[in-house]
Amino acid sequence: MTQLQVLLFASYADAFGANCVSVTVAEPATTADVVGALRALPGGHVLPMSPLVAVDRRYTRGDVAVSAGQEIAVIPPVAGG
Amino acid sequence: MTQLQVLLFASYADAFGANCVSVTVAEPATTADVVGALRALPGGHVLPMSPLVAVDRRYTRGDVAVSAGQEIAVIPPVAGG
Amino acid sequence: MIRTAIVSDAIDVPALIREVTSEATGATTLFLGTVRDVNDGRDVTGIEYTAYAGMASDELQRIAVEAQTQFDGVRVAVEHRIGTLGLSDVSVAIAVAHARRTQAMDASRFIIEELKRRVPIWKCEHYADGERQWIDPTASRASVVAS
Amino acid sequence: MIRTAIVSDAIDVPALIREVTSEATGATTLFLGTVRDVNDGRDVTGIEYTAYAGMASDELQRIAVEAQTQFDGVRVAVEHRIGTLGLSDVSVAIAVAHARRTQAMDASRFIIEELKRRVPIWKCEHYADGERQWIDPTASRASVVAS
């Protein structure tokens, strides 16, 4: 098992009550594992079926491997402009 | 016969050597008569087959009647912007 | 709101932006035409813009009215400058604002395309070699007039 | 040239226009997003913009680079403001210049559409009735959070 830090923003940060949460996942971990662990936390019901996940400041597609050294963020629907 | 004043601009004004020329046409006159009379003047060779003609500050389409009380202009290809 | 003008002094671009933007608009677009240093491979030193003043004003206003009909709620301010302009000088400024960005962008494009097609304004380019020529966008090559 | 930034102070719009316009460009376009007083029928008093700062900068820069690849020779300056903005404040400014107007206009539209689709920035609207809500452009109705 490993602990990963996940960055949260906007409505997700409000729902979880934090800008950053720790999740514990089995190794080797993937983004789907991270989302699954988040969903089990209080506030996790706000996450859609497949939330956008960014790793090292780039969007990921599908399920990709993640490790503790990476910057992981779950991204609510963006609304810039 | 009547005398009509015709406004000229840009390359047409250069070719005719004037911003405004008089043409003498039979009554009732049309825009085609005006263009025909212009074509016979020195510089008239620069006019294309069917130059744009404006009457009272609006483009005309086809051959329309004109009289001395109206503002008649022959319009070179425009190049604003 | 609509305001259009043919002007002979420098265009105050920030003023145009302020003029169209309101608390009800969410998108403001600006289009500027500026004098380029090269055209058709020739070094340009400046452009002389001349207009059929009365008709150019009328036609520009008609285009803005058409834009407002097509893009309901659009706010438009357009100025076209005439006279002798140097490199990078602004020849035309089109400011458009709307609640929604698509309408603002489409209206701006409509106005510049119609302006170039219809407004009786002409430009005479002055070149580094001393020649000048009236630009004819309908011709492959404009006729050269010795200066 | 390309310059993109996420900023927290007011955007200097005339500076952006000057930055992209050069003697080699003939068309400069500007797109401004501004805070509207009404959205979905509700009176808005202001908008709080927040960003995933590091990634928003990177993504904005990637979009500008893509624009330059797609529209060769385009000059781009983009700033997106974050923090609390009042009515009519400029949230985003996109200045684009090119030798030709079509490329300048198309590049500007590409950038705003991609920005809205990809850049991790969020807005929380504040309403006259004291409520606030995070805007979700993908939902028919955003969830309301009591303030």
mmCIF file of C-alpha atoms in Angstrom, chain A residues 14-61:
data_model
loop_
_atom_site.group_PDB
_atom_site.id
_atom_site.type_symbol
_atom_site.label_atom_id
_atom_site.label_comp_id
_atom_site.label_asym_id
_atom_site.label_seq_id
_atom_site.Cartn_x
_atom_site.Cartn_y
_atom_site.Cartn_z
ATOM 1 C CA ASP A 14 -15.656 22.385 -1.444
ATOM 2 C CA ALA A 15 -17.167 18.889 -1.373
ATOM 3 C CA PHE A 16 -14.136 17.259 0.215
ATOM 4 C CA GLY A 17 -13.493 20.273 2.432
ATOM 5 C CA ALA A 18 -9.848 20.418 1.359
ATOM 6 C CA ASN A 19 -7.572 21.433 -1.518
ATOM 7 C CA CYS A 20 -5.496 18.313 -1.051
ATOM 8 C CA VAL A 21 -6.366 14.893 0.350
ATOM 9 C CA SER A 22 -4.379 11.692 0.989
ATOM 10 C CA VAL A 23 -5.580 8.377 -0.352
ATOM 11 C CA THR A 24 -4.174 4.940 0.407
ATOM 12 C CA VAL A 25 -3.971 2.625 -2.608
ATOM 13 C CA ALA A 26 -2.358 -0.707 -3.448
ATOM 14 C CA GLU A 27 0.839 -0.636 -5.534
ATOM 15 C CA PRO A 28 1.251 -0.436 -8.442
ATOM 16 C CA ALA A 29 -1.491 2.209 -8.453
ATOM 17 C CA THR A 30 -3.430 3.738 -11.335
ATOM 18 C CA THR A 31 -5.582 6.840 -11.718
ATOM 19 C CA ALA A 32 -8.692 4.641 -11.465
ATOM 20 C CA ASP A 33 -7.481 3.412 -8.057
ATOM 21 C CA VAL A 34 -7.052 7.029 -6.928
ATOM 22 C CA VAL A 35 -10.544 7.985 -8.084
ATOM 23 C CA GLY A 36 -11.988 4.889 -6.431
ATOM 24 C CA ALA A 37 -10.305 5.744 -3.122
ATOM 25 C CA LEU A 38 -11.530 9.347 -3.352
ATOM 26 C CA ARG A 39 -15.065 8.173 -3.995
ATOM 27 C CA ALA A 40 -15.028 6.327 -0.650
ATOM 28 C CA LEU A 41 -14.214 9.537 1.272
ATOM 29 C CA PRO A 42 -16.812 11.984 2.618
ATOM 30 C CA GLY A 43 -17.710 14.231 -0.337
ATOM 31 C CA GLY A 44 -16.722 11.554 -2.840
ATOM 32 C CA HIS A 45 -20.288 11.342 -4.164
ATOM 33 C CA VAL A 46 -19.716 14.560 -6.173
ATOM 34 C CA LEU A 47 -17.268 12.857 -8.503
ATOM 35 C CA PRO A 48 -18.716 11.940 -11.879
ATOM 36 C CA MET A 49 -18.279 8.457 -13.393
ATOM 37 C CA SER A 50 -14.939 9.364 -14.994
ATOM 38 C CA PRO A 51 -13.549 12.605 -13.616
ATOM 39 C CA LEU A 52 -10.692 14.284 -15.417
ATOM 40 C CA VAL A 53 -7.363 13.416 -13.854
ATOM 41 C CA ALA A 54 -4.125 15.296 -14.462
ATOM 42 C CA VAL A 55 -0.727 13.805 -13.718
ATOM 43 C CA ASP A 56 2.268 16.112 -13.634
ATOM 44 C CA ARG A 57 0.102 18.923 -14.997
ATOM 45 C CA ARG A 58 -1.142 17.071 -18.065
ATOM 46 C CA TYR A 59 -4.523 15.504 -18.642
ATOM 47 C CA THR A 60 -4.515 11.722 -18.687
ATOM 48 C CA ARG A 61 -6.662 9.517 -20.884
#
